[in-house]
Amino acid sequence: AQTVTQSQPEMSVQEAETVTLSCTYDTSESDYYLFWYKQPPSRQMTLVIRQEAYKQQNATENRFSVNFQKAAKSFSLKISDSQLGDAAMYFCAYRSVGGGSEKLVFGKGTKLTVNP
Amino acid sequence: KAGVTQTPRYLIKTRGQQVTLSCSPISGHRSVSWYQQTPGQGLQFLFEYFSETQRNKGNFPGRFSGRQFSNSRSEMNVSTLELGDSALYLCASSPRDLLVEKLFFGSGTQLSVL
């Protein structure tokens, strides 16, 4: 079974600085999707960024970018120019492709605090 | 466009009771999935429905069931509630295929079992 590990339960960053959240996963599959989701105190989860495993180029979305290392099974999220609104729980997630078992597997999350 | 709506927002039940949670997806979305979120276990996938058919199911006991109606609205039922069922239950919808489309989440139903 696939597992997703986020080794940093909590992280903090100064406003306008850069922070990197770590995520590793375990799978024997070669094709899959990886995601970072954000959950603020309002509980409304939103997608931050998505990476397709067969694409070597790292995904970017404005201030958010990932460092995808397929061989190392690592998928870290970098937030540049951190803003107060970035404070939230961040979840890394994995989803396999095909095979009838395409459920989403989440890590335990990293709580990000942004200090003014 | 209205977002994903989950009702009720909060629910208090006692052990042994049953509960039904409701999820209305974004208009036009046909895929609905459910997740349980607890401090200890984190986010866990419950099940996914597409066009009224259950496509995937997580590792939960048979007390957890769901269904999807022809208008894509979905309900989740938990029978014989246990204290450990206390959790935030999140619903998400997507237009077609859960795999390639981004998920849109509701704000969840907070269930407390006493």
Short mmCIF file of C-alpha atoms in Angstrom, two decimals:
data_model
loop_
_atom_site.label_atom_id
_atom_site.label_comp_id
_atom_site.label_asym_id
_atom_site.label_seq_id
_atom_site.Cartn_x
_atom_site.Cartn_y
_atom_site.Cartn_z
CA ALA A 1 0.00 0.00 0.00
CA GLN A 2 1.13 3.49 -0.73
CA THR A 3 2.14 5.71 2.17
CA VAL A 4 2.85 9.41 2.39
CA THR A 5 5.09 10.86 5.11
CA GLN A 6 5.37 14.47 6.15
CA SER A 7 8.18 14.59 8.68
CA GLN A 8 7.58 18.17 9.85
CA PRO A 9 4.46 18.45 12.02
CA GLU A 10 5.00 22.20 12.35
CA MET A 11 7.01 24.85 10.52
CA SER A 12 7.27 28.61 10.84
CA VAL A 13 8.48 31.31 8.50
CA GLN A 14 8.85 35.06 8.55
CA GLU A 15 6.64 37.05 6.24
CA ALA A 16 8.31 37.56 2.82
CA GLU A 17 10.77 34.70 3.44
CA THR A 18 10.89 31.30 1.77
CA VAL A 19 9.96 28.00 3.37
CA THR A 20 10.12 24.40 2.17
CA LEU A 21 7.77 21.67 3.35
CA SER A 22 8.92 18.08 3.00
CA CYS A 23 7.04 15.05 1.75
CA THR A 24 8.19 11.54 0.95
CA TYR A 25 6.12 8.66 -0.33
CA ASP A 26 6.41 4.97 -0.82
CA THR A 27 5.10 3.23 -3.92
CA SER A 28 6.04 0.51 -6.36
CA GLU A 29 4.12 2.16 -9.18
CA SER A 30 5.73 4.15 -11.95
CA ASP A 31 2.84 6.40 -12.86
CA TYR A 32 0.92 8.47 -10.34
CA TYR A 33 -0.07 11.97 -9.30
CA LEU A 34 1.16 14.00 -6.35
CA PHE A 35 -0.63 16.95 -4.78
CA TRP A 36 -0.24 19.60 -2.13
CA TYR A 37 -3.45 20.74 -0.47
CA LYS A 38 -3.91 23.68 1.89
CA GLN A 39 -6.39 23.70 4.79
CA PRO A 40 -6.78 27.02 6.64
CA PRO A 41 -8.62 27.31 9.97
CA SER A 42 -11.87 27.64 8.00
CA ARG A 43 -11.38 23.90 7.16
CA GLN A 44 -11.90 24.57 3.42
CA MET A 45 -9.25 22.55 1.64
CA THR A 46 -7.91 23.86 -1.64
CA LEU A 47 -5.44 22.48 -4.15
CA VAL A 48 -2.10 24.27 -4.13
CA ILE A 49 -0.22 22.40 -6.82
CA ARG A 50 -0.24 19.12 -8.74
CA GLN A 51 2.58 17.06 -10.25
CA GLU A 52 2.28 14.20 -12.73
CA ALA A 53 4.95 11.57 -12.13
CA TYR A 54 5.76 11.08 -15.80
CA LYS A 55 6.61 14.77 -16.19
CA GLN A 56 10.18 15.57 -15.23
CA GLN A 57 9.60 19.30 -15.07
CA ASN A 58 8.73 20.57 -11.61
CA ALA A 59 5.29 22.16 -11.33
CA THR A 60 4.97 25.82 -10.36
CA GLU A 61 1.97 27.97 -9.44
CA ASN A 62 2.93 31.59 -8.81
CA ARG A 63 4.77 31.64 -5.44
CA PHE A 64 4.44 27.88 -5.01
CA SER A 65 6.78 25.38 -6.60
CA VAL A 66 7.73 21.76 -6.02
CA ASN A 67 10.97 19.82 -6.08
CA PHE A 68 9.99 16.42 -7.42
CA GLN A 69 12.66 13.75 -7.08
CA LYS A 70 11.11 10.58 -8.45
CA ALA A 71 14.00 8.25 -7.70
CA ALA A 72 14.16 9.47 -4.11
CA LYS A 73 10.34 9.48 -3.87
CA SER A 74 10.44 13.01 -2.57
CA PHE A 75 7.99 15.83 -3.28
CA SER A 76 8.73 19.04 -1.38
CA LEU A 77 6.78 22.29 -1.58
CA LYS A 78 8.54 25.63 -1.67
CA ILE A 79 6.62 28.77 -0.78
CA SER A 80 8.37 31.96 -1.80
CA ASP A 81 7.62 35.46 -0.47
CA SER A 82 5.46 33.98 2.30
CA GLN A 83 2.31 35.87 3.16
CA LEU A 84 0.15 35.87 6.28
CA GLY A 85 -2.59 34.18 4.28
CA ASP A 86 -0.32 31.19 3.68
CA ALA A 87 -0.71 30.13 7.32
CA ALA A 88 -2.53 26.80 7.24
CA MET A 89 -2.18 23.03 7.40
CA TYR A 90 -0.53 21.66 4.27
CA PHE A 91 -1.19 18.10 3.18
CA CYS A 92 0.81 16.13 0.68
CA ALA A 93 -1.23 13.52 -1.21
CA TYR A 94 -0.65 10.66 -3.62
CA ARG A 95 -2.94 9.05 -6.14
CA SER A 96 -2.14 6.09 -8.32
CA VAL A 97 -3.14 5.74 -11.96
CA GLY A 98 -5.46 2.94 -13.04
CA GLY A 99 -5.63 -0.52 -11.52
CA GLY A 100 -8.97 0.17 -9.87
CA SER A 101 -7.45 1.53 -6.70
CA GLU A 102 -7.12 5.22 -7.39
CA LYS A 103 -7.88 6.46 -3.90
CA LEU A 104 -6.18 9.55 -2.57
CA VAL A 105 -3.62 8.91 0.19
CA PHE A 106 -2.71 11.85 2.43
CA GLY A 107 0.19 12.60 4.71
CA LYS A 108 -0.47 13.70 8.31
CA GLY A 109 0.07 17.34 7.43
CA THR A 110 2.40 20.20 8.30
CA LYS A 111 1.11 23.21 10.20
CA LEU A 112 2.67 26.36 8.76
CA THR A 113 2.81 29.53 10.84
CA VAL A 114 3.70 32.82 9.16
CA ASN A 115 5.16 35.44 11.49
CA PRO A 116 4.73 39.15 10.68
CA LYS B 1 -21.26 29.15 -8.92
CA ALA B 2 -22.01 27.77 -5.47
CA GLY B 3 -19.32 25.63 -3.90
CA VAL B 4 -19.58 22.19 -2.35
CA THR B 5 -22.19 22.27 0.40
CA GLN B 6 -22.11 19.92 3.35
CA THR B 7 -24.87 19.68 5.90
CA PRO B 8 -25.05 19.82 8.79
CA ARG B 9 -21.89 21.71 9.86
CA TYR B 10 -21.93 20.21 13.34
CA LEU B 11 -23.54 17.10 14.75
CA ILE B 12 -23.59 15.50 18.18
CA LYS B 13 -24.65 11.88 18.54
CA THR B 14 -24.36 9.17 21.17
CA ARG B 15 -22.79 5.75 20.83
CA GLY B 16 -24.95 3.22 19.03
CA GLN B 17 -26.91 5.79 17.05
CA GLN B 18 -26.67 6.22 13.33
CA VAL B 19 -26.04 9.38 11.35
CA THR B 20 -26.48 10.59 7.77
CA LEU B 21 -24.33 13.35 6.32
CA SER B 22 -25.17 15.17 3.11
CA CYS B 23 -23.02 16.61 0.36
CA SER B 24 -24.18 18.72 -2.58
CA PRO B 25 -21.44 19.01 -5.23
CA ILE B 26 -20.79 21.97 -7.46
CA SER B 27 -23.38 22.14 -10.22
CA GLY B 28 -22.28 19.95 -13.13
CA HIS B 29 -19.82 17.90 -11.09
CA ARG B 30 -20.42 14.16 -11.28
CA SER B 31 -17.73 12.78 -9.00
CA VAL B 32 -18.05 12.93 -5.22
CA SER B 33 -15.59 11.57 -2.68
CA TRP B 34 -15.65 11.43 1.11
CA TYR B 35 -12.82 11.69 3.65
CA GLN B 36 -12.52 11.31 7.40
CA GLN B 37 -10.16 13.68 9.22
CA THR B 38 -9.01 13.02 12.80
CA PRO B 39 -6.03 14.37 14.77
CA GLY B 40 -4.62 10.87 15.17
CA GLN B 41 -5.16 9.28 11.77
CA GLY B 42 -5.14 12.40 9.62
CA LEU B 43 -7.11 12.39 6.38
CA GLN B 44 -8.38 9.04 5.22
CA PHE B 45 -10.28 8.23 2.04
CA LEU B 46 -13.72 6.74 2.63
CA PHE B 47 -15.26 6.27 -0.81
CA GLU B 48 -15.81 7.81 -4.21
CA TYR B 49 -18.91 7.93 -6.38
CA PHE B 50 -19.24 8.72 -10.05
CA SER B 51 -22.60 8.79 -11.81
CA GLU B 52 -24.33 6.99 -8.91
CA THR B 53 -21.76 4.15 -8.84
CA GLN B 54 -19.23 3.56 -6.10
CA ARG B 55 -15.85 3.42 -7.84
CA ASN B 56 -13.45 3.13 -4.93
CA LYS B 57 -13.71 2.37 -1.24
CA GLY B 58 -11.22 2.95 1.56
CA ASN B 59 -10.41 0.66 4.45
CA PHE B 60 -13.37 1.34 6.68
CA PRO B 61 -15.81 -1.13 8.27
CA GLY B 62 -19.18 -1.85 6.72
CA ARG B 63 -20.81 0.54 9.21
CA PHE B 64 -19.72 3.27 6.82
CA SER B 65 -21.78 3.43 3.66
CA GLY B 66 -22.73 5.96 1.07
CA ARG B 67 -24.72 6.59 -2.02
CA GLN B 68 -25.06 9.09 -4.81
CA PHE B 69 -28.29 10.26 -6.35
CA SER B 70 -29.09 11.05 -9.98
CA ASN B 71 -28.54 14.77 -9.32
CA SER B 72 -25.01 13.90 -8.04
CA ARG B 73 -25.84 14.76 -4.44
CA SER B 74 -24.32 12.26 -2.07
CA GLU B 75 -25.05 10.97 1.40
CA MET B 76 -22.82 9.16 3.82
CA ASN B 77 -24.24 6.99 6.57
CA VAL B 78 -22.55 5.66 9.68
CA SER B 79 -24.46 3.07 11.70
CA THR B 80 -23.85 1.95 15.29
CA LEU B 81 -21.67 4.95 16.07
CA GLU B 82 -18.51 4.47 18.12
CA LEU B 83 -16.51 7.08 20.03
CA GLY B 84 -13.73 6.72 17.46
CA ASP B 85 -16.03 7.91 14.71
CA SER B 86 -15.75 11.45 16.07
CA ALA B 87 -14.12 13.34 13.23
CA LEU B 88 -14.42 15.99 10.57
CA TYR B 89 -16.01 14.44 7.49
CA LEU B 90 -15.07 16.16 4.26
CA CYS B 91 -16.72 15.82 0.91
CA ALA B 92 -15.15 16.80 -2.40
CA SER B 93 -16.44 17.00 -5.94
CA SER B 94 -14.86 17.14 -9.37
CA PRO B 95 -16.30 17.53 -12.86
CA ARG B 96 -15.45 14.14 -14.30
CA ASP B 97 -12.62 11.99 -13.23
CA LEU B 98 -11.18 12.24 -9.73
CA LEU B 99 -7.81 11.38 -11.18
CA VAL B 100 -7.09 14.32 -13.42
CA GLU B 101 -9.41 17.02 -12.21
CA LYS B 102 -8.74 19.12 -9.16
CA LEU B 103 -10.94 18.44 -6.20
CA PHE B 104 -13.24 21.06 -4.71
CA PHE B 105 -13.82 20.49 -1.01
CA GLY B 106 -16.68 21.42 1.24
CA SER B 107 -16.15 22.84 4.73
CA GLY B 108 -17.00 19.52 6.33
CA THR B 109 -19.33 18.14 8.96
CA GLN B 110 -17.87 17.94 12.47
CA LEU B 111 -19.29 14.83 14.11
CA SER B 112 -18.96 14.32 17.85
CA VAL B 113 -19.92 10.97 19.33
CA LEU B 114 -20.53 10.98 23.09
#
